[in-house]
Coordinates of C-alpha atoms in Angstrom, one line a residue:
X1 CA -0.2 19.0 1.8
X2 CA 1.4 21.8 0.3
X3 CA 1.4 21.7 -2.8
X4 CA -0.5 24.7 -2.1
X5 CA 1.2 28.0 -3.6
X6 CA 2.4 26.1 -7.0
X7 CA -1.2 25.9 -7.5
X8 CA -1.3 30.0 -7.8
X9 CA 1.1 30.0 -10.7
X10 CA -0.6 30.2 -14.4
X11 CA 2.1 28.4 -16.2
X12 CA 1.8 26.6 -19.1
X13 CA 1.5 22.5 -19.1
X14 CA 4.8 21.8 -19.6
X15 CA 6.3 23.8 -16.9
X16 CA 3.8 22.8 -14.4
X17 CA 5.4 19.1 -13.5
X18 CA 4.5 17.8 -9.6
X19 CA 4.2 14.3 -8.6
X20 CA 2.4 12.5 -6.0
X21 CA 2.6 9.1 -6.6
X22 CA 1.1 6.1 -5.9
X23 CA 1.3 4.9 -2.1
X24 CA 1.3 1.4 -0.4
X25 CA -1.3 -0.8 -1.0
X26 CA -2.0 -4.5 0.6
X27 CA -1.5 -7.1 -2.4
X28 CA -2.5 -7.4 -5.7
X29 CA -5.0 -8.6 -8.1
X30 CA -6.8 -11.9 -6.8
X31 CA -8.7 -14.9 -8.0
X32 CA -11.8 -15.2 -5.7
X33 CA -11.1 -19.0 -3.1
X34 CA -13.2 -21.2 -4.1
X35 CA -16.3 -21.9 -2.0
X36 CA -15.8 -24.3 0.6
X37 CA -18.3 -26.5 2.3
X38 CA -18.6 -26.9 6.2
X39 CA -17.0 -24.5 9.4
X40 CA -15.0 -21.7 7.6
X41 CA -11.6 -21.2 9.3
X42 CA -8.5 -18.5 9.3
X43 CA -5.6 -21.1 8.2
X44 CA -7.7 -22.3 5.2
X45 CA -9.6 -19.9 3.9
X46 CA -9.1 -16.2 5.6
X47 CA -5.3 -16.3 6.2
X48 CA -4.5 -16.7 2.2
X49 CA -7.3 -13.3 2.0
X50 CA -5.1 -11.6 4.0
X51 CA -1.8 -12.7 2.9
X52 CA -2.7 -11.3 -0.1
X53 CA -4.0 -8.2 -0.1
X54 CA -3.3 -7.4 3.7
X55 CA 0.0 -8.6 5.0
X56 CA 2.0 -6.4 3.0
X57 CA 1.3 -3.8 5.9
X58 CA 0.1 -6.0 8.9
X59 CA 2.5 -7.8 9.4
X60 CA 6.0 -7.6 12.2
X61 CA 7.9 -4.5 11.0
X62 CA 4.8 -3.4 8.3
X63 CA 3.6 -0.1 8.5
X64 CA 0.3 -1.7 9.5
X65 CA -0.8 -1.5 13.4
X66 CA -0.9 -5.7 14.3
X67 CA -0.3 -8.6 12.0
X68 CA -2.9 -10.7 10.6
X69 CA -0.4 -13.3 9.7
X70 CA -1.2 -15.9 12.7
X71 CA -4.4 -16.6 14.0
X72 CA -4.4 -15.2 17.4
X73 CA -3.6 -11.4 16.7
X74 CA -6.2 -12.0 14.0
X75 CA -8.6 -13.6 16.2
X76 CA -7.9 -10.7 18.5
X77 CA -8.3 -7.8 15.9
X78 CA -11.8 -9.7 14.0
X79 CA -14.1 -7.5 15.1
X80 CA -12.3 -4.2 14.5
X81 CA -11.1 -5.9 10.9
X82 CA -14.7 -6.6 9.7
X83 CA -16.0 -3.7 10.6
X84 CA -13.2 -1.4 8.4
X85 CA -13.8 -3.8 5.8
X86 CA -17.8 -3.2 5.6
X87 CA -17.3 0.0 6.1
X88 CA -15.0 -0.2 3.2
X89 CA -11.6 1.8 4.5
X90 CA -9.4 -1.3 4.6
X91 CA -7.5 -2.2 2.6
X92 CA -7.2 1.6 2.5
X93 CA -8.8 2.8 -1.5
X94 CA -11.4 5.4 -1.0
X95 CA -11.7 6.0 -4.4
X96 CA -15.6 4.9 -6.3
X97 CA -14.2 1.9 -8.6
X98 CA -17.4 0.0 -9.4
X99 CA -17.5 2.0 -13.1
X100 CA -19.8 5.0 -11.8
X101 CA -17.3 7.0 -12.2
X102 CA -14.0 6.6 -14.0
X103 CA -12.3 3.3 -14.3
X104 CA -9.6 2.3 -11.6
X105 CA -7.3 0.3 -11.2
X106 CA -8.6 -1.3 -7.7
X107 CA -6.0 -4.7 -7.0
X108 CA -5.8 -4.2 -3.3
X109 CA -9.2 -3.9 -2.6
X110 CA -11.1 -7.2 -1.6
X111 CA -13.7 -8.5 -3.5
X112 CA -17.3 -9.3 -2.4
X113 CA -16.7 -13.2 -1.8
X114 CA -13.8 -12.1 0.3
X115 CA -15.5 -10.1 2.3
X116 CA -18.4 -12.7 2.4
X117 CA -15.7 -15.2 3.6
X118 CA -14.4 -12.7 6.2
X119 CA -17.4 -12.2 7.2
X120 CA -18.5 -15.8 7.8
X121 CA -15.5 -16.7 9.9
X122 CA -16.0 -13.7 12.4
X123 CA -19.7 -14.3 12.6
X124 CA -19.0 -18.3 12.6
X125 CA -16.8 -18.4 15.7
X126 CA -13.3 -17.5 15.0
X127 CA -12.3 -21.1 14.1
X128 CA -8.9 -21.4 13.6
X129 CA -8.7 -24.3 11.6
X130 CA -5.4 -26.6 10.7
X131 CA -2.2 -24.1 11.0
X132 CA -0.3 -23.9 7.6
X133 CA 2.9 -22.4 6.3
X134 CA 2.3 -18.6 4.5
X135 CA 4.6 -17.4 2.3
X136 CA 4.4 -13.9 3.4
X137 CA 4.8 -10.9 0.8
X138 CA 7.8 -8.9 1.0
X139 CA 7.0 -5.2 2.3
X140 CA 7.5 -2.8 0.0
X141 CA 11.2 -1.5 -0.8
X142 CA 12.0 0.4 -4.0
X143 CA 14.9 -1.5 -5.5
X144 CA 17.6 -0.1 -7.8
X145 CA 17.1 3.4 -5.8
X146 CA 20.3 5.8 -5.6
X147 CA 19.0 8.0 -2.0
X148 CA 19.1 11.9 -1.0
X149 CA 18.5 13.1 2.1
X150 CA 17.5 16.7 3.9
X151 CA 19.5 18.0 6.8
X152 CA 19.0 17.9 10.3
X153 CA 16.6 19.8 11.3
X154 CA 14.6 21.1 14.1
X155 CA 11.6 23.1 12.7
X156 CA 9.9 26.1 14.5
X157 CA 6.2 27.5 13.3
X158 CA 6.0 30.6 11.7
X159 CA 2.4 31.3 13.2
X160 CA 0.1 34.0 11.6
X161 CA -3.4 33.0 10.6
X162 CA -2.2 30.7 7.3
X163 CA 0.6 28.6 9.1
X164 CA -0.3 28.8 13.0
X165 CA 1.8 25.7 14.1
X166 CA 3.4 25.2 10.7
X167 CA 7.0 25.4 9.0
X168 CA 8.1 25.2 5.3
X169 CA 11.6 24.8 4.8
X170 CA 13.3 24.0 1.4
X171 CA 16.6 22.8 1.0
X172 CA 19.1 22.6 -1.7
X173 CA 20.5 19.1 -2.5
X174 CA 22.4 17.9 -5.5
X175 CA 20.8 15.5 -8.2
X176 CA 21.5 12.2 -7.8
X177 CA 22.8 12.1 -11.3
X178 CA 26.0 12.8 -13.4
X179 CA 24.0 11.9 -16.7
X180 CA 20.6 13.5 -18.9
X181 CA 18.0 10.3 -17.7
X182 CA 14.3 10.0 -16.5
X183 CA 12.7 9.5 -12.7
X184 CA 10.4 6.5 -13.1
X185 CA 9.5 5.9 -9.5
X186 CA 10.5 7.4 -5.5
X187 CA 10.0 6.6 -2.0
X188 CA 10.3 8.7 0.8
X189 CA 11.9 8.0 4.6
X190 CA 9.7 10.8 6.8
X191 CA 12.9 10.6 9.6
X192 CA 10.3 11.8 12.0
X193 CA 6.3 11.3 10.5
X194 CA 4.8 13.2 13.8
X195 CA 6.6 16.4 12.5
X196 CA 6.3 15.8 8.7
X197 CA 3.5 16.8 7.1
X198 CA 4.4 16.2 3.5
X199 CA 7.4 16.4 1.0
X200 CA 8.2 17.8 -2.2
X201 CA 10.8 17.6 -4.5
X202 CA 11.4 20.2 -7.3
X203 CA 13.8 20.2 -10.7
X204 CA 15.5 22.9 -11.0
X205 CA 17.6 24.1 -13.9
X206 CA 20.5 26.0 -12.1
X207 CA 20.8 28.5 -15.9
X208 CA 17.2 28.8 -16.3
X209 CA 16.0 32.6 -15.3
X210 CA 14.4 33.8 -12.4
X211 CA 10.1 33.7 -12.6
X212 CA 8.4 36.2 -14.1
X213 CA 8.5 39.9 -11.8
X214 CA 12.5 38.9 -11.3
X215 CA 14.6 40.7 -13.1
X216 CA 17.9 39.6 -14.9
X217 CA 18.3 36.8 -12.0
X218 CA 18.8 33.4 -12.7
X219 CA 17.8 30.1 -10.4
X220 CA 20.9 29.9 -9.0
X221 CA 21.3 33.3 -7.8
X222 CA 18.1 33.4 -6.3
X223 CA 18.7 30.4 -4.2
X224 CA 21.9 32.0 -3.1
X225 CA 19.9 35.0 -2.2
X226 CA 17.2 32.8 -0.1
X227 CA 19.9 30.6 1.3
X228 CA 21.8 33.8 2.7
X229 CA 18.3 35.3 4.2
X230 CA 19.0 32.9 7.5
X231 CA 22.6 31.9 7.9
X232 CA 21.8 30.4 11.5
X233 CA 19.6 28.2 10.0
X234 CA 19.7 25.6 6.9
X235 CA 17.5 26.1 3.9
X236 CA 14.7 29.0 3.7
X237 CA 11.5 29.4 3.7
X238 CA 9.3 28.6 1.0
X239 CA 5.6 28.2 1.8
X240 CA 3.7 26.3 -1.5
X241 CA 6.7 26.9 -3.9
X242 CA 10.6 26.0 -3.7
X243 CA 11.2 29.7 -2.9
X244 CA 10.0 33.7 -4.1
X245 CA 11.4 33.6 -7.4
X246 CA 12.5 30.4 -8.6
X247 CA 11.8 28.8 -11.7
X248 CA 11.1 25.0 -11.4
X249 CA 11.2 22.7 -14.5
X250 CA 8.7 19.7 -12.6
X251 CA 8.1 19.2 -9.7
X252 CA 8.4 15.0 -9.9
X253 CA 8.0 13.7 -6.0
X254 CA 5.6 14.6 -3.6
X255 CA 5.0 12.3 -0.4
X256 CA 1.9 12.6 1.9
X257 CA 0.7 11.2 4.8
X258 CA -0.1 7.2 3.6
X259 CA 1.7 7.0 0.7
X260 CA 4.5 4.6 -0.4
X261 CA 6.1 4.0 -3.1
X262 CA 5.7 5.6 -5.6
X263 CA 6.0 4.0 -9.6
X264 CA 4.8 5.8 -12.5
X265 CA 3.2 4.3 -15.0
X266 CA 5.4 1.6 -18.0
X267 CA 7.2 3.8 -19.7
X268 CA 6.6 7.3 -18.4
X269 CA 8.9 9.3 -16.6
X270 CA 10.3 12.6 -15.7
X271 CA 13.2 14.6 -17.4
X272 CA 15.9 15.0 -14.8
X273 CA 19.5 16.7 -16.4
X274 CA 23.3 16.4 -15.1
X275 CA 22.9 20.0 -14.4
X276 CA 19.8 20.6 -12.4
X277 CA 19.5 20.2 -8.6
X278 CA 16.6 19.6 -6.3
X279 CA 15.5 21.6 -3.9
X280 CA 13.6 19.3 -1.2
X281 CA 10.4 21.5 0.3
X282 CA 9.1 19.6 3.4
X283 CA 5.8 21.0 5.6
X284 CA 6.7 20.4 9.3
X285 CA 3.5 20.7 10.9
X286 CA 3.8 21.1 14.7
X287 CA -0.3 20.4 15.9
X288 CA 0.3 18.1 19.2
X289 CA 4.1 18.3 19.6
X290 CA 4.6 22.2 19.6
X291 CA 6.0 24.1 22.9
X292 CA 5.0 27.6 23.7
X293 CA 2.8 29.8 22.1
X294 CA 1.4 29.6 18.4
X295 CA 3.7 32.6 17.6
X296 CA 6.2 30.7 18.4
X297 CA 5.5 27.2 18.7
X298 CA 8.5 25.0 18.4
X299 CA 9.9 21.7 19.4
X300 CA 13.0 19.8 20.5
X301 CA 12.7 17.5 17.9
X302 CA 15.0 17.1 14.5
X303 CA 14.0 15.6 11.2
X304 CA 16.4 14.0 8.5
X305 CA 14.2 12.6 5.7
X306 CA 15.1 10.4 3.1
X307 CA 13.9 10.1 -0.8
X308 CA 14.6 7.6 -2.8
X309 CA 14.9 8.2 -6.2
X310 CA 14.8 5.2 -9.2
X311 CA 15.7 6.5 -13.0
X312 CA 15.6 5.0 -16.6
X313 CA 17.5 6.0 -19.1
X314 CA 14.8 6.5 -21.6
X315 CA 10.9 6.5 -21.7
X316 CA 7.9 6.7 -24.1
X317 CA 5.9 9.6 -22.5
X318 CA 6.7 12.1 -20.4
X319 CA 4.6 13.1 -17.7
X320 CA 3.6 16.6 -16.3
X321 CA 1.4 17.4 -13.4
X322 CA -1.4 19.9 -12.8
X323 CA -2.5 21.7 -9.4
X324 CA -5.6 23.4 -9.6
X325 CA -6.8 24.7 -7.0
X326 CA -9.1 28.0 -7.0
X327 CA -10.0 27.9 -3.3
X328 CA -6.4 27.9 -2.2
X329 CA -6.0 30.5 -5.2
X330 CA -8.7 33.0 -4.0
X331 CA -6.2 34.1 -1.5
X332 CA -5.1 36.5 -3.4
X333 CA -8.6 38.1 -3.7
X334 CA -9.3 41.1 -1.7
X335 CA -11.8 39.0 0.0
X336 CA -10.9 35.4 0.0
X337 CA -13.4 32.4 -0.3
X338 CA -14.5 30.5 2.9
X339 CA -16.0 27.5 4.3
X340 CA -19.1 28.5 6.9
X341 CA -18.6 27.0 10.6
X342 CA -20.8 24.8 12.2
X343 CA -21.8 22.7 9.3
X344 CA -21.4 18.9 9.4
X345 CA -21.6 18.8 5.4
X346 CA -20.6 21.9 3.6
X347 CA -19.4 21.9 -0.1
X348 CA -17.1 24.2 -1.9
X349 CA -17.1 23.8 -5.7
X350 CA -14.7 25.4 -8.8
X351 CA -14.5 25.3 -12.3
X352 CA -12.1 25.4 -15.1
X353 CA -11.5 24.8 -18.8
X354 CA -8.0 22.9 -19.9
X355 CA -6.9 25.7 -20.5
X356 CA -7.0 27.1 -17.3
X357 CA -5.5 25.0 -15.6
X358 CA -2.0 24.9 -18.4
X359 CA -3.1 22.4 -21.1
X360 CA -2.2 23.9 -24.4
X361 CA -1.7 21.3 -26.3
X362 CA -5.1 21.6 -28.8
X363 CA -4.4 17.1 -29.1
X364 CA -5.0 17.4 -25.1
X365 CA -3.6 15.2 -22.7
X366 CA -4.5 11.8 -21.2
X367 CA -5.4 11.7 -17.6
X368 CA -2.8 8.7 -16.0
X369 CA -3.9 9.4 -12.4
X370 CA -5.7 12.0 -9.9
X371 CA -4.9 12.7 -5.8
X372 CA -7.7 14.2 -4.3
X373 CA -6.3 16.7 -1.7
X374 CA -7.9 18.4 1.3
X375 CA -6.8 18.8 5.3
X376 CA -8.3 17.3 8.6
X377 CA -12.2 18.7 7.6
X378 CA -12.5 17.0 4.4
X379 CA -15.0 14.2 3.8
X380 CA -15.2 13.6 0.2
X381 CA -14.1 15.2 -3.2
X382 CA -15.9 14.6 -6.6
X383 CA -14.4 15.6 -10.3
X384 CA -16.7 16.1 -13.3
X385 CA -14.8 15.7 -16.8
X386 CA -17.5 18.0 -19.4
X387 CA -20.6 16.0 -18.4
X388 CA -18.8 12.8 -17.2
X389 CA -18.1 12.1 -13.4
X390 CA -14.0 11.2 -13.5
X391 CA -13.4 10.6 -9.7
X392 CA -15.3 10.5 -6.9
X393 CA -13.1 9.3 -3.6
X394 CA -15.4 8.7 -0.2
X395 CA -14.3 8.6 3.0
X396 CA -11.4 11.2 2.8
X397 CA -8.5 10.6 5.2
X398 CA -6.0 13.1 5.8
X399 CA -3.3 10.1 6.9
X400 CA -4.1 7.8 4.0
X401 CA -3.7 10.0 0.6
X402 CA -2.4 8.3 -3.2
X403 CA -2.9 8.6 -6.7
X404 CA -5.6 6.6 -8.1
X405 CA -4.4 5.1 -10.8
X406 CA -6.9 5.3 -14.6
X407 CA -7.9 2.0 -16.5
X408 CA -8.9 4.0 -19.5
X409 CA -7.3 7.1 -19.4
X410 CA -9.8 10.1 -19.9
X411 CA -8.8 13.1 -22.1
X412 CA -8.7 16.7 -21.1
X413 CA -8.3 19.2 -24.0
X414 CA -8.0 22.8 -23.4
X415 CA -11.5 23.5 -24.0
X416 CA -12.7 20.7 -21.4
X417 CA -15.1 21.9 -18.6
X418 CA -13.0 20.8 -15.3
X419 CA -15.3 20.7 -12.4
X420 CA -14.5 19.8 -8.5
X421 CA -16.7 19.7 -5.5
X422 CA -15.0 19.0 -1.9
X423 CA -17.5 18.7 1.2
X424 CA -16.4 19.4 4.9
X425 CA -17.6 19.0 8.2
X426 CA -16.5 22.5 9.9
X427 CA -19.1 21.7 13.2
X428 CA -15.9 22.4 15.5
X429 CA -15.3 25.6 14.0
X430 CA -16.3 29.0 15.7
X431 CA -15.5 30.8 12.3
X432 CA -15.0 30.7 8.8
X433 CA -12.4 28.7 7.5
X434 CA -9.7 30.0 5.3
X435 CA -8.1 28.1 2.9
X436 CA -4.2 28.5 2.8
X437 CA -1.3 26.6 3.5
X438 CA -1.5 25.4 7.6
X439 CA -2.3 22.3 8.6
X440 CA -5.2 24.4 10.3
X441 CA -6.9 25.8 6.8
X442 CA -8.6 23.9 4.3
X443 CA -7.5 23.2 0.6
X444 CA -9.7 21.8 -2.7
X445 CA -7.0 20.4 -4.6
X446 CA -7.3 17.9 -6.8
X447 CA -3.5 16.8 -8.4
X448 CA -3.9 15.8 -11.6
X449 CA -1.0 13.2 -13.6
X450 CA -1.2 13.7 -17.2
X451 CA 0.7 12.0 -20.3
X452 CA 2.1 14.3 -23.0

């Protein structure tokens, strides 16, 4: 994802501000069937399961791979279905939600009688039972959305150890917005999703003055200067950040492989103002559909991507989001930090206070929701909160990443010990693995959504 640079910044809380957002799920919050005597069967007792908490995806035109919405593509996929359900990766929430550790909301996963009654029909013969009429969920759409799009664009890797068959290209785009109001939820259209690797929107106050280390400069003149760097070609380059220089207010969208749409919690939103613009930062990552060399790996294909953007005129809270991420940080150590090859479970762990990671405010702030973040070697990531366990997500998948949403929102003060261990299996590689921004290096991120 790349996230990755912001994470180097030491700002303060309220001018760190990224979103990721929750992503698609398959239903919602269920009442267990009741038990049923005799043969169990799809059209009576496994086909409402699904429609509710798996149809959403799998059905025609559903980001899902089949439908499970008639009996014989079901019948067809059983085996495969049960065994990602005991395994526990569909519906897709990787996230620890029995109470061990932090309290989730968890209404698309299945409960144990439905996977009992899964279970049952596979091993009881696949009967079909008497066919009857689904009302099948709508798939997601974000409604009341006004929609912004990147040019047309055909990205070429900038090679080098930290972005071998990689691209980051921001572009300037106007705010959706001729009023002061507050984004309360986005979706994002990946025009092609084999070449994009993740999104990012960023606020940016047009008047507000250049970072620190650029002088008398303001944001607007340094995306002039960026812009102007590569005339031929639209946007500039702008690996983890919007750009060398600029001075983001938030950072409010972020889209990832998996993710859908995205809704912040009732209430809470982000400040977005007449004046500011966004400035769209996508990762292209060319791994499988590059030509040529790694130097200069490139590819016929163009991306336009959309993101759709829903606002509100007011809210109760305003949300701010933290990066921390001392791995990806240690970059700029004359010796960086590494992951060891040819281990099949290697862990890499960090800690900070609050503090370090920009909460200032001596109240704190409530944890709303965390996004575990690592590339393709990642297996799982656990977060310790002082000498409580706050997240711990299993089964990492690089294409399946979302916020997990809090139940009871934990605190984090500035003095609170903030501790993260992420374990990878680095068997394929020859060397040491970097951390940095390619698709190709490794990351221990762990995104955090807080509540002023």
């Amino acid at each position: 994802m790349g996230m990755e640079k912001l994470l180097s910044r030491s700002a303060s809380l309220l001018a760190i501000s990224l979103v990721a957002g929750t992503f698609i799920g398959c239903g919602s919050k269920d009442a267990s069937p009741p038990p049923r005597t005799g043969a169990v069967t799809y059209w009576q007792d496994v086909a409402p399961i699904y429609n509710e908490k798996c149809v959403r995806c799998h059905q025609e035109g559903g980001i899902g791979p089949f439908p499970l919405n008639n009996f014989l593509d079901a019948m067809t996929e059983a085996p495969l279905e049960l065994a990602r359900i005991t395994e526990g990766t569909m519906p897709p929430y990787f996230m620890v939600h029995d109470g061990s550790c932090g309290s989730f909301h968890d209404e698309t996963t299945l409960t144990a009688a439905q996977k009992d009654t899964i279970t049952a029909w596979v091993n009881g013969g696949l009967q079909e039972g008497t066919p009857a009429a689904l009302d099948l969920p709508l798939q997601p759409r974000l409604t009341g959305a006004v929609d912004v799009s990147t040019p047309v664009f055909a990205p070429v890797a900038q090679g080098g150890q930290l972005a071998l068959f990689d691209e980051y290209r921001c572009f300037l785009i106007d705010a959706p917005t001729d009023t002061d109001t507050f984004l309360t939820a986005y979706d994002v259209s990946p025009g092609d999703p084999s070449l994009v690797h993740h999104v990012i929107a960023f606020v940016v106050d047009p008047t507000r003055a250049g970072r620190s280390g650029i002088t008398g400069m303001t944001n607007a003149a340094i995306m002039q200067a960026l812009d102007g760097q590569s005339p031929d070609r639209a946007g500039w380059p702008c690996f983890g950040g919007a750009g060398d220089g600029l001075n983001p207010s938030a950072e409010p969208v972020v889209w990832a492989p998996g993710q859908g749409i995205v809704e912040y919690p009732q209430g809470m939103g982000v400040p977005l103002h007449a004046k500011d613009k966004l400035v769209v930062q996508v990762h292209y990552n060319l791994v499988g559909v590059a030509q040529g060399g790694a130097a200069a790996a490139k590819t016929e294909r163009t991306d336009t991507t959309a993101i759709h953007l829903r606002f509100a005129p007011t809210v109760t809270r305003q949300l701010a989001f933290l990066l921390p991420d001392p791995f990806l940080e240690s970059l700029g150590n004359a010796t960086p930090d590494s992951l060891p090859p040819r281990q099949r479970d290697t862990a890499y762990t960090w800690t900070r206070t609050g503090r370090q990671i920009g909460v200032t405010l001596a109240a704190g702030v409530d944890l709303v929701g965390v996004v575990p973040h690592m590339h393709g070697r990642g297996l799982r990531q656990t977060m310790r909160l002082g000498d409580s366990c706050a997240a711990h997500l299993e089964n990492w998948s690089f294409h399946w990443q979302k916020f997990y949403f809090y139940k009871t929102y934990p605190r984090i003060t500035p003095t609170t010990p903030i501790q993260v261990t992420c374990e990878y299996n680095t068997f394929d590689d020859a060397e040491a693995v970097l951390p940095g921004w390619g698709t190709r290096n490794e990351m221990c991120l762990a995104v955090l959504m807080v509540a002023l």
